[in-house]
PDB file of C-alpha atoms in Angstrom:
ATOM      1  CA  MET A   1      86.995  21.544 325.933  1.00 30.00           C
ATOM      2  CA  ARG A   2      86.658  18.407 327.777  1.00 29.00           C
ATOM      3  CA  PHE A   3      90.644  17.406 327.480  1.00 28.00           C
ATOM      4  CA  PHE A   4      91.548  21.240 328.796  1.00 26.00           C
ATOM      5  CA  ILE A   5      88.840  20.646 331.961  1.00 27.00           C
ATOM      6  CA  LEU A   6      91.111  17.339 332.068  1.00 30.00           C
ATOM      7  CA  ALA A   7      93.813  19.265 332.504  1.00 30.00           C
ATOM      8  CA  ILE A   8      92.397  21.955 335.129  1.00 27.00           C
ATOM      9  CA  ALA A   9      91.157  18.578 337.379  1.00 32.00           C
ATOM     10  CA  SER A  10      94.422  16.723 337.500  1.00 34.00           C
ATOM     11  CA  ALA A  11      96.677  20.190 337.772  1.00 33.00           C
ATOM     12  CA  ALA A  12      94.233  20.665 340.744  1.00 34.00           C
ATOM     13  CA  ALA A  13      94.481  17.013 341.849  1.00 37.00           C
ATOM     14  CA  THR A  14      98.316  16.716 342.030  1.00 34.00           C
ATOM     15  CA  ALA A  15      97.792  20.400 343.647  1.00 33.00           C
ATOM     16  CA  VAL A  16      96.098  17.532 346.419  1.00 36.00           C
ATOM     17  CA  PHE A  17      99.169  15.990 346.756  1.00 36.00           C
ATOM     18  CA  ALA A  18     101.874  18.676 346.553  1.00 35.00           C
ATOM     19  CA  ALA A  19     101.996  18.341 350.241  1.00 33.00           C
ATOM     20  CA  PRO A  20     101.912  14.592 352.665  1.00 38.00           C
ATOM     21  CA  VAL A  21      98.716  13.274 352.392  1.00 44.00           C
ATOM     22  CA  SER A  22      97.501  12.945 356.201  1.00 43.00           C
ATOM     23  CA  LEU A  23      95.990   9.469 357.036  1.00 41.00           C
ATOM     24  CA  VAL A  24      95.174  10.276 360.567  1.00 42.00           C
ATOM     25  CA  LYS A  25      92.875   7.663 361.768  1.00 44.00           C
ATOM     26  CA  ARG A  26      93.100   6.109 358.121  1.00 57.00           C
ATOM     27  CA  ASP A  27      93.247   2.641 357.085  1.00 74.00           C
ATOM     28  CA  ARG A  28      96.503   3.085 354.585  1.00 82.00           C
ATOM     29  CA  ALA A  29      95.930   0.328 353.508  1.00 89.00           C
ATOM     30  CA  SER A  30      92.730   0.177 353.227  1.00 88.00           C
ATOM     31  CA  ASP A  31      92.628   3.625 350.898  1.00 90.00           C
ATOM     32  CA  ILE A  32      95.480   1.465 348.682  1.00 93.00           C
ATOM     33  CA  ALA A  33      92.851  -0.862 347.873  1.00 93.00           C
ATOM     34  CA  THR A  34      90.812   1.129 347.071  1.00 92.00           C
ATOM     35  CA  LEU A  35      93.131   3.341 344.745  1.00 93.00           C
ATOM     36  CA  ASN A  36      94.039   0.501 343.475  1.00 96.00           C
ATOM     37  CA  PHE A  37      90.742  -0.933 341.917  1.00 95.00           C
ATOM     38  CA  ALA A  38      90.347   2.179 340.633  1.00 95.00           C
ATOM     39  CA  LEU A  39      93.966   2.118 338.934  1.00 97.00           C
ATOM     40  CA  THR A  40      92.502  -1.643 337.932  1.00 97.00           C
ATOM     41  CA  LEU A  41      89.646   0.063 335.986  1.00 97.00           C
ATOM     42  CA  GLU A  42      91.621   2.950 334.636  1.00 97.00           C
ATOM     43  CA  HIS A  43      94.420   0.337 332.922  1.00 98.00           C
ATOM     44  CA  LEU A  44      91.734  -1.105 331.198  1.00 98.00           C
ATOM     45  CA  GLU A  45      89.927   1.521 329.897  1.00 98.00           C
ATOM     46  CA  SER A  46      93.632   2.733 328.613  1.00 98.00           C
ATOM     47  CA  GLU A  47      94.060  -0.254 326.819  1.00 98.00           C
ATOM     48  CA  PHE A  48      90.920  -0.953 325.508  1.00 98.00           C
ATOM     49  CA  TYR A  49      91.125   2.882 323.645  1.00 98.00           C
ATOM     50  CA  ARG A  50      94.650   2.419 322.784  1.00 98.00           C
ATOM     51  CA  LEU A  51      93.783  -1.495 321.078  1.00 98.00           C
ATOM     52  CA  GLY A  52      90.993   0.257 319.480  1.00 98.00           C
ATOM     53  CA  LEU A  53      92.351   3.282 318.280  1.00 98.00           C
ATOM     54  CA  ALA A  54      95.336   1.378 316.723  1.00 98.00           C
ATOM     55  CA  LYS A  55      92.683  -0.608 314.896  1.00 97.00           C
ATOM     56  CA  PHE A  56      89.980   1.767 313.506  1.00 98.00           C
ATOM     57  CA  SER A  57      91.328   4.675 311.713  1.00 96.00           C
ATOM     58  CA  GLU A  58      89.614   7.831 310.663  1.00 95.00           C
ATOM     59  CA  ALA A  59      88.617   6.685 307.213  1.00 96.00           C
ATOM     60  CA  ASP A  60      86.550   3.650 309.555  1.00 97.00           C
ATOM     61  CA  PHE A  61      84.523   6.117 311.105  1.00 97.00           C
ATOM     62  CA  LYS A  62      83.779   8.183 307.937  1.00 96.00           C
ATOM     63  CA  HIS A  63      82.754   5.235 306.489  1.00 96.00           C
ATOM     64  CA  ALA A  64      80.141   4.325 309.821  1.00 96.00           C
ATOM     65  CA  GLY A  65      78.769   7.391 309.083  1.00 96.00           C
ATOM     66  CA  PHE A  66      81.013   9.826 311.695  1.00 96.00           C
ATOM     67  CA  ASP A  67      82.215  12.704 311.570  1.00 91.00           C
ATOM     68  CA  ASP A  68      85.730  13.940 311.737  1.00 84.00           C
ATOM     69  CA  LYS A  69      85.048  15.237 315.066  1.00 94.00           C
ATOM     70  CA  VAL A  70      83.881  11.813 316.440  1.00 97.00           C
ATOM     71  CA  ARG A  71      87.584  10.001 315.951  1.00 97.00           C
ATOM     72  CA  ASP A  72      89.004  12.708 317.854  1.00 97.00           C
ATOM     73  CA  ARG A  73      86.492  12.509 320.754  1.00 97.00           C
ATOM     74  CA  TYR A  74      87.520   9.750 321.354  1.00 98.00           C
ATOM     75  CA  VAL A  75      91.291  10.205 321.104  1.00 97.00           C
ATOM     76  CA  HIS A  76      91.121  12.628 323.364  1.00 97.00           C
ATOM     77  CA  ILE A  77      88.964  10.307 326.098  1.00 97.00           C
ATOM     78  CA  SER A  78      91.668   8.253 325.265  1.00 98.00           C
ATOM     79  CA  GLN A  79      94.381  10.000 325.971  1.00 97.00           C
ATOM     80  CA  HIS A  80      92.296  10.872 329.300  1.00 96.00           C
ATOM     81  CA  GLU A  81      92.066   7.431 330.972  1.00 97.00           C
ATOM     82  CA  SER A  82      96.499   7.436 330.515  1.00 97.00           C
ATOM     83  CA  THR A  83      96.278  10.487 332.265  1.00 96.00           C
ATOM     84  CA  HIS A  84      94.083   9.338 335.041  1.00 96.00           C
ATOM     85  CA  VAL A  85      96.556   5.807 335.066  1.00 97.00           C
ATOM     86  CA  THR A  86      99.569   8.077 336.029  1.00 97.00           C
ATOM     87  CA  PHE A  87      97.870   9.822 337.927  1.00 94.00           C
ATOM     88  CA  LEU A  88      96.715   7.041 340.623  1.00 95.00           C
ATOM     89  CA  THR A  89     100.028   5.514 340.025  1.00 97.00           C
ATOM     90  CA  ASP A  90     101.518   8.381 341.541  1.00 95.00           C
ATOM     91  CA  VAL A  91      98.683   8.463 344.272  1.00 93.00           C
ATOM     92  CA  ILE A  92      99.469   5.465 344.805  1.00 95.00           C
ATOM     93  CA  LYS A  93     103.532   5.457 345.278  1.00 96.00           C
ATOM     94  CA  SER A  94     103.063   8.592 347.160  1.00 94.00           C
ATOM     95  CA  LEU A  95     101.340   6.576 350.136  1.00 92.00           C
ATOM     96  CA  HIS A  96     104.159   3.835 349.698  1.00 95.00           C
ATOM     97  CA  GLY A  97     101.492   1.749 348.078  1.00 96.00           C
ATOM     98  CA  ASP A  98     102.547  -0.592 345.146  1.00 97.00           C
ATOM     99  CA  PRO A  99     100.614   0.397 342.239  1.00 98.00           C
ATOM    100  CA  VAL A 100      99.071  -3.160 339.625  1.00 98.00           C
ATOM    101  CA  PRO A 101     100.344  -3.654 336.616  1.00 98.00           C
ATOM    102  CA  PRO A 102      98.014  -3.893 333.704  1.00 98.00           C
ATOM    103  CA  CYS A 103      95.760  -7.181 333.345  1.00 98.00           C
ATOM    104  CA  LYS A 104      95.808  -9.200 330.000  1.00 98.00           C
ATOM    105  CA  TYR A 105      92.348  -8.639 327.922  1.00 98.00           C
ATOM    106  CA  LYS A 106      89.833  -9.406 325.706  1.00 97.00           C
ATOM    107  CA  PHE A 107      87.973  -6.855 323.753  1.00 97.00           C
ATOM    108  CA  PRO A 108      85.821  -7.051 321.161  1.00 96.00           C
ATOM    109  CA  LEU A 109      87.129  -5.218 318.785  1.00 97.00           C
ATOM    110  CA  ASP A 110      85.735  -7.035 315.442  1.00 96.00           C
ATOM    111  CA  SER A 111      84.176  -4.444 314.071  1.00 97.00           C
ATOM    112  CA  LEU A 112      83.690  -0.369 315.206  1.00 98.00           C
ATOM    113  CA  ASP A 113      80.299  -1.036 316.443  1.00 97.00           C
ATOM    114  CA  SER A 114      81.708  -3.349 318.867  1.00 97.00           C
ATOM    115  CA  PHE A 115      84.368  -1.192 320.046  1.00 98.00           C
ATOM    116  CA  LEU A 116      81.449   1.682 320.179  1.00 98.00           C
ATOM    117  CA  ALA A 117      79.267  -0.125 322.141  1.00 97.00           C
ATOM    118  CA  VAL A 118      82.106  -1.408 324.724  1.00 97.00           C
ATOM    119  CA  SER A 119      83.115   2.484 325.388  1.00 97.00           C
ATOM    120  CA  GLN A 120      80.193   3.476 326.010  1.00 97.00           C
ATOM    121  CA  ALA A 121      79.731   0.301 328.880  1.00 97.00           C
ATOM    122  CA  LEU A 122      83.039   1.527 330.081  1.00 97.00           C
ATOM    123  CA  GLU A 123      82.600   4.891 330.484  1.00 96.00           C
ATOM    124  CA  ASN A 124      79.122   4.764 332.152  1.00 97.00           C
ATOM    125  CA  THR A 125      80.064   2.275 334.364  1.00 97.00           C
ATOM    126  CA  GLY A 126      83.584   4.211 334.653  1.00 96.00           C
ATOM    127  CA  THR A 127      81.190   6.497 336.373  1.00 96.00           C
ATOM    128  CA  SER A 128      79.373   4.296 339.057  1.00 96.00           C
ATOM    129  CA  ALA A 129      82.707   2.656 339.808  1.00 95.00           C
ATOM    130  CA  TYR A 130      83.654   5.839 341.241  1.00 93.00           C
ATOM    131  CA  LEU A 131      80.251   7.366 342.786  1.00 94.00           C
ATOM    132  CA  GLY A 132      80.288   4.104 344.761  1.00 94.00           C
ATOM    133  CA  ALA A 133      83.956   4.380 345.804  1.00 91.00           C
ATOM    134  CA  ALA A 134      83.427   7.914 347.141  1.00 88.00           C
ATOM    135  CA  ALA A 135      81.863   5.749 350.377  1.00 84.00           C
ATOM    136  CA  SER A 136      85.076   4.075 351.526  1.00 84.00           C
ATOM    137  CA  LEU A 137      87.417   7.500 350.649  1.00 83.00           C
ATOM    138  CA  GLU A 138      87.318  10.893 352.576  1.00 84.00           C
ATOM    139  CA  GLY A 139      89.295  14.507 352.783  1.00 87.00           C
ATOM    140  CA  ASP A 140      91.948  14.574 350.199  1.00 86.00           C
ATOM    141  CA  LEU A 141      91.467  11.326 348.689  1.00 84.00           C
ATOM    142  CA  LEU A 142      87.926  11.681 348.137  1.00 89.00           C
ATOM    143  CA  THR A 143      88.488  14.740 346.065  1.00 88.00           C
ATOM    144  CA  ALA A 144      91.566  13.350 344.177  1.00 85.00           C
ATOM    145  CA  ALA A 145      88.562  10.858 343.441  1.00 87.00           C
ATOM    146  CA  GLY A 146      85.703  13.270 342.609  1.00 90.00           C
ATOM    147  CA  THR A 147      88.392  15.401 340.004  1.00 90.00           C
ATOM    148  CA  ILE A 148      88.785  11.687 337.842  1.00 92.00           C
ATOM    149  CA  VAL A 149      84.452  10.478 338.575  1.00 93.00           C
ATOM    150  CA  THR A 150      83.467  14.119 336.805  1.00 93.00           C
ATOM    151  CA  VAL A 151      85.518  13.188 333.849  1.00 94.00           C
ATOM    152  CA  GLU A 152      84.387  10.066 333.493  1.00 94.00           C
ATOM    153  CA  SER A 153      80.257  11.854 333.436  1.00 94.00           C
ATOM    154  CA  ARG A 154      81.032  13.934 331.154  1.00 95.00           C
ATOM    155  CA  GLN A 155      83.046  11.285 328.247  1.00 96.00           C
ATOM    156  CA  SER A 156      80.018   9.155 329.230  1.00 96.00           C
ATOM    157  CA  ALA A 157      77.461  11.779 328.213  1.00 96.00           C
ATOM    158  CA  VAL A 158      79.553  12.706 324.979  1.00 96.00           C
ATOM    159  CA  ILE A 159      79.491   8.952 324.253  1.00 97.00           C
ATOM    160  CA  ASN A 160      75.843   8.410 325.241  1.00 96.00           C
ATOM    161  CA  GLU A 161      74.935  11.616 322.348  1.00 95.00           C
ATOM    162  CA  ILE A 162      77.170  10.206 319.471  1.00 95.00           C
ATOM    163  CA  LEU A 163      75.508   7.167 319.476  1.00 95.00           C
ATOM    164  CA  GLY A 164      71.868   8.803 319.426  1.00 93.00           C
ATOM    165  CA  GLN A 165      70.937   8.585 322.949  1.00 92.00           C
ATOM    166  CA  SER A 166      70.870  11.781 325.756  1.00 93.00           C
ATOM    167  CA  GLY A 167      74.711  12.602 327.129  1.00 93.00           C
ATOM    168  CA  ILE A 168      72.485  13.061 330.207  1.00 94.00           C
ATOM    169  CA  PRO A 169      69.237  10.810 331.222  1.00 94.00           C
ATOM    170  CA  TYR A 170      69.163  11.549 334.644  1.00 96.00           C
ATOM    171  CA  SER A 171      69.298  13.826 337.626  1.00 96.00           C
ATOM    172  CA  PHE A 172      71.118  10.969 339.609  1.00 96.00           C
ATOM    173  CA  ASP A 173      73.381   8.637 338.451  1.00 96.00           C
ATOM    174  CA  THR A 174      73.841   5.159 339.950  1.00 97.00           C
ATOM    175  CA  PRO A 175      76.432   4.128 342.314  1.00 96.00           C
ATOM    176  CA  LEU A 176      77.905   0.558 341.856  1.00 97.00           C
ATOM    177  CA  ASN A 177      80.151  -1.449 344.374  1.00 96.00           C
ATOM    178  CA  GLY A 178      82.903  -3.135 343.635  1.00 96.00           C
ATOM    179  CA  ARG A 179      81.953  -6.494 342.955  1.00 97.00           C
ATOM    180  CA  GLU A 180      79.268  -5.204 340.586  1.00 98.00           C
ATOM    181  CA  VAL A 181      81.396  -3.323 339.071  1.00 98.00           C
ATOM    182  CA  ILE A 182      83.966  -6.494 338.282  1.00 97.00           C
ATOM    183  CA  THR A 183      81.093  -8.256 337.633  1.00 98.00           C
ATOM    184  CA  ILE A 184      80.786  -5.949 334.105  1.00 97.00           C
ATOM    185  CA  ALA A 185      84.461  -5.610 334.017  1.00 97.00           C
ATOM    186  CA  SER A 186      85.607  -9.225 334.492  1.00 96.00           C
ATOM    187  CA  SER A 187      83.950 -10.177 331.090  1.00 95.00           C
ATOM    188  CA  LEU A 188      86.499  -7.881 328.956  1.00 97.00           C
ATOM    189  CA  ILE A 189      89.542  -9.484 331.199  1.00 97.00           C
ATOM    190  CA  GLU A 190      91.129 -13.140 330.621  1.00 97.00           C
ATOM    191  CA  SER A 191      93.897 -12.770 333.464  1.00 97.00           C
ATOM    192  CA  CYS A 192      95.741 -10.727 336.083  1.00 97.00           C
ATOM    193  CA  PRO A 193      98.988 -11.088 337.471  1.00 97.00           C
ATOM    194  CA  PHE A 194      97.562 -10.557 341.077  1.00 96.00           C
ATOM    195  CA  GLU A 195      94.259 -11.017 342.821  1.00 95.00           C
ATOM    196  CA  LEU A 196      91.462  -9.148 342.221  1.00 95.00           C
ATOM    197  CA  PRO A 197      90.052  -7.724 345.358  1.00 92.00           C
ATOM    198  CA  PHE A 198      86.860  -8.738 344.297  1.00 94.00           C
ATOM    199  CA  ARG A 199      84.682 -12.322 343.392  1.00 95.00           C
ATOM    200  CA  PRO A 200      82.226 -11.391 340.731  1.00 97.00           C
ATOM    201  CA  PHE A 201      78.595 -12.562 340.698  1.00 98.00           C
ATOM    202  CA  THR A 202      77.727 -14.589 338.148  1.00 98.00           C
ATOM    203  CA  GLN A 203      77.437 -13.154 334.784  1.00 97.00           C
ATOM    204  CA  LEU A 204      74.097 -11.902 333.422  1.00 98.00           C
ATOM    205  CA  THR A 205      72.936 -11.873 329.467  1.00 97.00           C
ATOM    206  CA  ALA A 206      69.984  -8.921 328.936  1.00 98.00           C
ATOM    207  CA  LYS A 207      67.461  -8.119 326.220  1.00 97.00           C
ATOM    208  CA  LEU A 208      65.271  -4.897 325.846  1.00 96.00           C
ATOM    209  CA  PRO A 209      62.367  -5.467 324.637  1.00 95.00           C
ATOM    210  CA  GLY A 210      60.818  -4.944 321.556  1.00 92.00           C
ATOM    211  CA  LYS A 211      58.561  -2.644 320.514  1.00 88.00           C
ATOM    212  CA  GLY A 212      55.451  -2.555 322.350  1.00 88.00           C
ATOM    213  CA  ASP A 213      56.937  -5.429 324.880  1.00 95.00           C
ATOM    214  CA  VAL A 214      57.731  -3.944 328.440  1.00 96.00           C
ATOM    215  CA  LYS A 215      60.006  -7.398 329.584  1.00 97.00           C
ATOM    216  CA  VAL A 216      63.287  -7.796 329.365  1.00 98.00           C
ATOM    217  CA  GLU A 217      64.794 -11.730 328.410  1.00 98.00           C
ATOM    218  CA  THR A 218      67.468 -12.355 330.918  1.00 98.00           C
ATOM    219  CA  SER A 219      69.396 -15.466 330.994  1.00 97.00           C
ATOM    220  CA  PHE A 220      72.491 -16.689 333.020  1.00 98.00           C
ATOM    221  CA  TYR A 221      74.343 -19.526 334.316  1.00 97.00           C
ATOM    222  CA  GLY A 222      72.914 -22.215 336.804  1.00 95.00           C
ATOM    223  CA  GLU A 223      69.394 -20.514 337.045  1.00 94.00           C
ATOM    224  CA  LYS A 224      66.928 -22.830 338.959  1.00 94.00           C
ATOM    225  CA  SER A 225      63.825 -23.667 337.707  1.00 91.00           C
ATOM    226  CA  ASN A 226      62.471 -23.644 341.699  1.00 93.00           C
ATOM    227  CA  VAL A 227      63.729 -20.857 343.538  1.00 95.00           C
ATOM    228  CA  LYS A 228      61.700 -17.576 342.646  1.00 97.00           C
ATOM    229  CA  TYR A 229      63.684 -14.693 341.423  1.00 98.00           C
ATOM    230  CA  TRP A 230      63.486 -11.066 340.624  1.00 98.00           C
ATOM    231  CA  CYS A 231      64.401  -8.665 338.206  1.00 98.00           C
ATOM    232  CA  GLN A 232      66.120  -5.740 339.681  1.00 98.00           C
ATOM    233  CA  PHE A 233      66.208  -2.221 338.034  1.00 98.00           C
ATOM    234  CA  LEU A 234      69.250   0.538 339.249  1.00 98.00           C
ATOM    235  CA  TYR A 235      68.372   4.272 337.796  1.00 98.00           C
ATOM    236  CA  ASN A 236      68.386   7.620 338.630  1.00 97.00           C
ATOM    237  CA  ASN A 237      68.532   7.005 341.879  1.00 92.00           C
ATOM    238  CA  LYS A 238      66.075   4.555 341.824  1.00 96.00           C
ATOM    239  CA  VAL A 239      65.570   0.167 342.389  1.00 98.00           C
ATOM    240  CA  VAL A 240      62.679  -1.185 340.845  1.00 98.00           C
ATOM    241  CA  VAL A 241      61.789  -4.345 341.604  1.00 98.00           C
ATOM    242  CA  SER A 242      60.030  -6.685 339.330  1.00 98.00           C
ATOM    243  CA  PRO A 243      59.145 -10.932 338.865  1.00 98.00           C
ATOM    244  CA  ARG A 244      61.561 -11.818 337.041  1.00 98.00           C
ATOM    245  CA  GLU A 245      58.455 -13.450 334.560  1.00 97.00           C
ATOM    246  CA  GLN A 246      57.456  -9.896 334.137  1.00 97.00           C
ATOM    247  CA  CYS A 247      60.557  -8.694 334.478  1.00 98.00           C
ATOM    248  CA  ALA A 248      59.033  -4.916 332.926  1.00 98.00           C
ATOM    249  CA  LEU A 249      61.989  -2.316 332.213  1.00 98.00           C
ATOM    250  CA  PRO A 250      59.733   0.507 334.251  1.00 97.00           C
ATOM    251  CA  ALA A 251      58.447   3.357 331.962  1.00 95.00           C
ATOM    252  CA  THR A 252      60.738   6.092 333.285  1.00 95.00           C
ATOM    253  CA  ALA A 253      64.517   4.199 332.907  1.00 96.00           C
ATOM    254  CA  VAL A 254      65.008   5.718 329.481  1.00 94.00           C
ATOM    255  CA  GLY A 255      68.523   6.469 329.355  1.00 94.00           C
ATOM    256  CA  TYR A 256      71.283   3.617 330.994  1.00 96.00           C
ATOM    257  CA  VAL A 257      69.666   1.359 333.804  1.00 98.00           C
ATOM    258  CA  TYR A 258      71.718  -1.786 335.547  1.00 98.00           C
ATOM    259  CA  VAL A 259      69.439  -4.532 335.576  1.00 98.00           C
ATOM    260  CA  VAL A 260      70.363  -7.773 338.065  1.00 98.00           C
ATOM    261  CA  ILE A 261      68.185 -11.112 339.198  1.00 98.00           C
ATOM    262  CA  THR A 262      67.787 -11.710 342.929  1.00 98.00           C
ATOM    263  CA  ASP A 263      66.512 -14.312 345.056  1.00 97.00           C
ATOM    264  CA  SER A 264      64.716 -11.395 347.085  1.00 97.00           C
ATOM    265  CA  SER A 265      61.914  -8.998 346.277  1.00 97.00           C
ATOM    266  CA  ALA A 266      64.286  -6.573 349.108  1.00 97.00           C
ATOM    267  CA  PRO A 267      65.819  -3.959 346.887  1.00 97.00           C
ATOM    268  CA  ILE A 268      69.183  -3.992 346.681  1.00 97.00           C
ATOM    269  CA  SER A 269      71.503  -1.774 347.987  1.00 95.00           C
ATOM    270  CA  LEU A 270      75.157  -0.563 347.751  1.00 93.00           C
ATOM    271  CA  LYS A 271      75.838  -1.969 351.196  1.00 93.00           C
ATOM    272  CA  ASP A 272      73.923  -4.686 350.572  1.00 94.00           C
ATOM    273  CA  ASP A 273      74.635  -7.041 347.765  1.00 96.00           C
ATOM    274  CA  SER A 274      73.909 -10.424 349.439  1.00 96.00           C
ATOM    275  CA  HIS A 275      70.371 -11.421 347.427  1.00 97.00           C
ATOM    276  CA  ILE A 276      72.394 -11.082 343.545  1.00 98.00           C
ATOM    277  CA  ILE A 277      72.048 -13.649 341.478  1.00 98.00           C
ATOM    278  CA  ALA A 278      73.694 -12.100 338.547  1.00 98.00           C
ATOM    279  CA  GLY A 279      74.474  -9.592 337.268  1.00 98.00           C
ATOM    280  CA  PRO A 280      74.159  -6.382 336.918  1.00 98.00           C
ATOM    281  CA  ALA A 281      74.274  -6.062 332.993  1.00 98.00           C
ATOM    282  CA  LEU A 282      73.936  -2.939 331.440  1.00 97.00           C
ATOM    283  CA  LEU A 283      71.226  -1.603 328.782  1.00 97.00           C
ATOM    284  CA  PHE A 284      71.190   1.040 327.057  1.00 96.00           C
ATOM    285  CA  ASN A 285      67.411   2.320 326.791  1.00 93.00           C
ATOM    286  CA  GLY A 286      65.757   4.784 324.124  1.00 79.00           C
ATOM    287  CA  SER A 287      66.976   7.740 321.660  1.00 63.00           C
ATOM    288  CA  HIS A 288      67.907  11.139 321.468  1.00 47.00           C
ATOM    289  CA  ASP A 289      64.595  11.947 319.656  1.00 47.00           C
ATOM    290  CA  GLU A 290      62.517  10.193 322.565  1.00 46.00           C
ATOM    291  CA  TYR A 291      64.057  12.103 326.043  1.00 39.00           C
TER     292      TYR A 291
END
């Protein structure tokens, strides 16, 4: 049913742009930049699924213990991402903008497990990216973006379930701003034939605590022993701050959770990321049976 829903959503979005989009009192260049950033992410997702599905066959999925329908789900998701690329390209052209081309990527496709893990990270991050971008859009453009974010969210829910976690762990999803999103995406990008609109933060490595522990182990390049750092956990419309020496994973973070390292205990926000030193890193905590 998800691919059928996407067809309806895409048709509705196309109808939105059947007539000229009114950009009175709007910054056309800003709108095009926001849409091109979305297109950058959709190119990445589309190419990831294309290459991954070309490498991992139905037999590979069966050998890993999945039933016949799981690879089919990924085929449908791949089709969605390809459709999103076409749709955003057409919208940008309708605004007399130049759509960005794909980048050169460095996907970890050495194993099916890697493919599945990256797909989960991409879809959950994609949902957060569209939510964050909504703040800079309005009117028809906001509606068009909304027709995509709902599908991204459904895709992340399906993948979460495939990997043994809850598809809907929280009442609220977490928006990320452009710089936070590109920090996660840049780990999969080797180079681009254009300048990315945001400079990524330092990459953060984070590891879930072992059984009976609550401390998230973190590391990043350039950390200083004489600086006080904090872990900040973003999930379910919350920002929970913990001194880095404790970096205590909140008990209610039972799903996807972003963690960043900051040089201040003041909670970060979508508009104020000035205290982020590294991250975000994306963690997935808990199994389906724990929800």
